C-alpha positions as protocol buffer text, in pm:
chain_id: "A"
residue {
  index: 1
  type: UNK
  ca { x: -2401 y: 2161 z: -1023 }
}
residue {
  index: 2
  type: UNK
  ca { x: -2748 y: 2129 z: -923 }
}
residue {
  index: 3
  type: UNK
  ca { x: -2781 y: 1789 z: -937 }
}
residue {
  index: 4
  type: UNK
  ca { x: -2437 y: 1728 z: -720 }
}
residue {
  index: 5
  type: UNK
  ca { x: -2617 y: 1965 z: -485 }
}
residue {
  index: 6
  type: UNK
  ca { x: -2936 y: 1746 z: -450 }
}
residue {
  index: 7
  type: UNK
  ca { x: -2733 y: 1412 z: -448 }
}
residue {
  index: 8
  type: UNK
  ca { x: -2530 y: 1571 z: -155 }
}
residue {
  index: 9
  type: UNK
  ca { x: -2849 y: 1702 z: 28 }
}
residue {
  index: 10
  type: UNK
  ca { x: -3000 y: 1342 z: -20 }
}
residue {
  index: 11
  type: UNK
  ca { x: -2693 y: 1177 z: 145 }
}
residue {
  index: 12
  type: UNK
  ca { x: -2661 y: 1468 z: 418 }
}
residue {
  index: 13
  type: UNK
  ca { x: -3109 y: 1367 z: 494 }
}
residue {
  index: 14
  type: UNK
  ca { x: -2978 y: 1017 z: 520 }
}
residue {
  index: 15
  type: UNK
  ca { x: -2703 y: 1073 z: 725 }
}
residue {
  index: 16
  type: UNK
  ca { x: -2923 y: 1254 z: 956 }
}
residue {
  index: 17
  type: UNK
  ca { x: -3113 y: 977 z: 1085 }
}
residue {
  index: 18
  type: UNK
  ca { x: -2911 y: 730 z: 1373 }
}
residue {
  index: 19
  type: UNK
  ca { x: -3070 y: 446 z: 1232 }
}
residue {
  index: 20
  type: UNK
  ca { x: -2940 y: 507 z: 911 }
}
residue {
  index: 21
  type: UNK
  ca { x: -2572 y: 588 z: 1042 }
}
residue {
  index: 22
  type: UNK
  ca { x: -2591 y: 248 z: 1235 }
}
residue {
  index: 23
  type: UNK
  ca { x: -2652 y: 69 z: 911 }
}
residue {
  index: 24
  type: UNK
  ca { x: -2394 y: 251 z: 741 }
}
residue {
  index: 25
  type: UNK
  ca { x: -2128 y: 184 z: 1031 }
}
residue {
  index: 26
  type: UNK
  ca { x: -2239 y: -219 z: 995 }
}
residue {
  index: 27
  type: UNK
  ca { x: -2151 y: -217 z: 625 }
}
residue {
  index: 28
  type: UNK
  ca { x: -1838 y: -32 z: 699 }
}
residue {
  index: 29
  type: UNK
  ca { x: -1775 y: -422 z: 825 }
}
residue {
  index: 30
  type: UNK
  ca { x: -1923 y: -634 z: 488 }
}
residue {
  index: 31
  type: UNK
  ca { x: -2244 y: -713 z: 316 }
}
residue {
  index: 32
  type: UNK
  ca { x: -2538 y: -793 z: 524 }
}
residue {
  index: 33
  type: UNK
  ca { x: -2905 y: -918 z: 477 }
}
residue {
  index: 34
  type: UNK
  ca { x: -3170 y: -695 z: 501 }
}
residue {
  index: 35
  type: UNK
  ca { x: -3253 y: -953 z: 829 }
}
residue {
  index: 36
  type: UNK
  ca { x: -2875 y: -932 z: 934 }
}
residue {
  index: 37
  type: UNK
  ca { x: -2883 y: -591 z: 949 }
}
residue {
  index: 38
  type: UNK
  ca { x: -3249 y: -492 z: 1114 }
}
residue {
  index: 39
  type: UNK
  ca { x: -3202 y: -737 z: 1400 }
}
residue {
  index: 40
  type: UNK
  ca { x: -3006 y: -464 z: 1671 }
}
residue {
  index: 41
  type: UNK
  ca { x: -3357 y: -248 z: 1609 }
}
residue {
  index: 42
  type: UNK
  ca { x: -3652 y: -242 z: 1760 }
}
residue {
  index: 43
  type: UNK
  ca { x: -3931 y: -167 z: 1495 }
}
residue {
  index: 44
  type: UNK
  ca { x: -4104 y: -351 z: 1271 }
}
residue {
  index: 45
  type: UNK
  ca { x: -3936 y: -545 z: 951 }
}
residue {
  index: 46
  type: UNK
  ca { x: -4131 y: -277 z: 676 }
}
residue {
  index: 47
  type: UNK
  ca { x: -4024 y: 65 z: 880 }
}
residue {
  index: 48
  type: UNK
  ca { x: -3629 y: -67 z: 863 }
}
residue {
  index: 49
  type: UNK
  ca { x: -3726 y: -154 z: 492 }
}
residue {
  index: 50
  type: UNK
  ca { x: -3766 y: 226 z: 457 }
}
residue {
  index: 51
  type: UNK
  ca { x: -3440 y: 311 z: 589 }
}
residue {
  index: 52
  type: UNK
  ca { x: -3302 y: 106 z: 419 }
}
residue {
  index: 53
  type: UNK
  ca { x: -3477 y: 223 z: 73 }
}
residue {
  index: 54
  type: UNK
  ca { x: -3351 y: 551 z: 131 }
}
residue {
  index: 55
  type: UNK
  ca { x: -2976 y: 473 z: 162 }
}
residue {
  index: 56
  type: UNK
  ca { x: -3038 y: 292 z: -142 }
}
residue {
  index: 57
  type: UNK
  ca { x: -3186 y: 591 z: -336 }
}
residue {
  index: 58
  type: UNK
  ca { x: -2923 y: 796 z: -229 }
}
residue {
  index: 59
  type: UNK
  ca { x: -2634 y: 602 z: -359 }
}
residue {
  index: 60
  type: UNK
  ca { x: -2486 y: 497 z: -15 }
}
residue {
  index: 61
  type: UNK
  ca { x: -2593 y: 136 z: -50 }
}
residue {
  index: 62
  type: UNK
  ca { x: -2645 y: -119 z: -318 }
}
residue {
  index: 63
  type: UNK
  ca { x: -2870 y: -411 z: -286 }
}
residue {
  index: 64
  type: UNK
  ca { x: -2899 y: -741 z: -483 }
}
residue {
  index: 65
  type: UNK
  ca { x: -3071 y: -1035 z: -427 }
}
residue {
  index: 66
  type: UNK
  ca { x: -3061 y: -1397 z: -421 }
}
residue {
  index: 67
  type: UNK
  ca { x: -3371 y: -1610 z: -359 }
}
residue {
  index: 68
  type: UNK
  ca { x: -3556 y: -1445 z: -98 }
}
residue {
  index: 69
  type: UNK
  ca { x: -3308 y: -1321 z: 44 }
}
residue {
  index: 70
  type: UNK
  ca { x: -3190 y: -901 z: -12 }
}
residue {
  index: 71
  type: UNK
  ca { x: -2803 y: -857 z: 101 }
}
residue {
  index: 72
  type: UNK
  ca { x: -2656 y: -498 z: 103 }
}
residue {
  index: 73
  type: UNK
  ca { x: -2308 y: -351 z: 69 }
}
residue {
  index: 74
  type: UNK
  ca { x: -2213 y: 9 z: 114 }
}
residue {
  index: 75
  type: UNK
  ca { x: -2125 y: 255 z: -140 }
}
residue {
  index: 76
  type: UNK
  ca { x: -1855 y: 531 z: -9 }
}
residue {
  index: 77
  type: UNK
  ca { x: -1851 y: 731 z: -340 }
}
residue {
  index: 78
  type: UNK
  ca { x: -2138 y: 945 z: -195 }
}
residue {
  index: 79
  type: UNK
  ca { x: -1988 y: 932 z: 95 }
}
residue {
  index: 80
  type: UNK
  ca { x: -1631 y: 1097 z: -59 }
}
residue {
  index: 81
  type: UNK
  ca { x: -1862 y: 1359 z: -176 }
}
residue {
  index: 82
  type: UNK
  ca { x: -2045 y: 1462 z: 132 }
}
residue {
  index: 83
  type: UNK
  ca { x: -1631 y: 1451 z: 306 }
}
residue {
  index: 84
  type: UNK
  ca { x: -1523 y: 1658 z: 57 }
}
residue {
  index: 85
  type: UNK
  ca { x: -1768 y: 1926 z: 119 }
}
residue {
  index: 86
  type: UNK
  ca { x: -1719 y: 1885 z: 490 }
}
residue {
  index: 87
  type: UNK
  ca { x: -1346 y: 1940 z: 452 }
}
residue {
  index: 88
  type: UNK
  ca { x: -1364 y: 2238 z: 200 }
}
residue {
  index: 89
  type: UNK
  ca { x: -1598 y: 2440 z: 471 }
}
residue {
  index: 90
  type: UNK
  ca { x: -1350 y: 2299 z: 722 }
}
residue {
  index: 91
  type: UNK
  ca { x: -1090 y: 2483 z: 581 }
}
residue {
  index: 92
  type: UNK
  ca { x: -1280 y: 2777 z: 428 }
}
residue {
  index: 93
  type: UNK
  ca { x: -1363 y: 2822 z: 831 }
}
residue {
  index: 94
  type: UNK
  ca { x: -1031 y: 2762 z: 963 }
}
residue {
  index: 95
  type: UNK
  ca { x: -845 y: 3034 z: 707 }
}
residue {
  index: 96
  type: UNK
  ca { x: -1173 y: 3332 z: 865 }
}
residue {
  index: 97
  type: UNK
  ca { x: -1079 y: 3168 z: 1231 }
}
residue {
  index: 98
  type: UNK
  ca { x: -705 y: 3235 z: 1153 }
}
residue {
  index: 99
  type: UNK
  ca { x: -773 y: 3593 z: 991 }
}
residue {
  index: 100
  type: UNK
  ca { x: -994 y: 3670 z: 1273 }
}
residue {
  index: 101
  type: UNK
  ca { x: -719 y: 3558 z: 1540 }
}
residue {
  index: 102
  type: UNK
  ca { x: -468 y: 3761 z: 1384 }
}
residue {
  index: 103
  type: UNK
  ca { x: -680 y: 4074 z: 1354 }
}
residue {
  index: 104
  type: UNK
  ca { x: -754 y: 4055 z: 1693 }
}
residue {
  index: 105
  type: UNK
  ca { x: -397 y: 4009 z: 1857 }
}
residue {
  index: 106
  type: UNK
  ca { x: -305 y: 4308 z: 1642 }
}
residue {
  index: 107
  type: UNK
  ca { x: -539 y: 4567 z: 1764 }
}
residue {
  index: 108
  type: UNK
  ca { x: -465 y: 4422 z: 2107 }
}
């Protein structure tokens, strides 16, 4: 359980950053070069590298290469994970909401 705990805080760090969701959002679309997919940004070819590192640490992104040339294609198991979570607090809220809403329009 701890380590599913780290991998999901890793994804939720990388998910944090716009950058990263951008690049996430282009894969959604197909495999792109490392080039392919810094050219919308503004900043320099090594700090996109970095972005792009992280995703790959975290398991939302696999890389391989051919010639010179790195290409990258998302991973959505990681992603399942961090939506799972999201939808068990969903619901884990929405039953207290409920409770809460019912409580109140019966002391009302």
């Amino acid at each position: 359980m701890p380590n599913q705990s780290m991998q999901l805080n890793q994804v939720f760090q990388a998910l944090a950053d716009p950058t990263r969701r951008a690049v996430l959002e282009r894969l959604g679309s197909g495999p792109a070069t490392t080039s392919e997919l810094a050219m919308p940004f503004k900043m320099a070819l090594p700090s996109f590298s970095q972005h792009l590192a992280m995703l790959e640490h975290c398991g939302l992104v696999q890389s391989s290469k051919q010639g010179r040339a790195r290409t990258y294609r998302l991973v959505p198991r990681r992603l399942k994970a961090a939506e799972t979570w999201m939808t068990r607090q969903r619901a884990l809220w929405e039953k207290r909401l409920d409770q809460l809403d019912a409580y109140l329009k019966e002391s009302s």
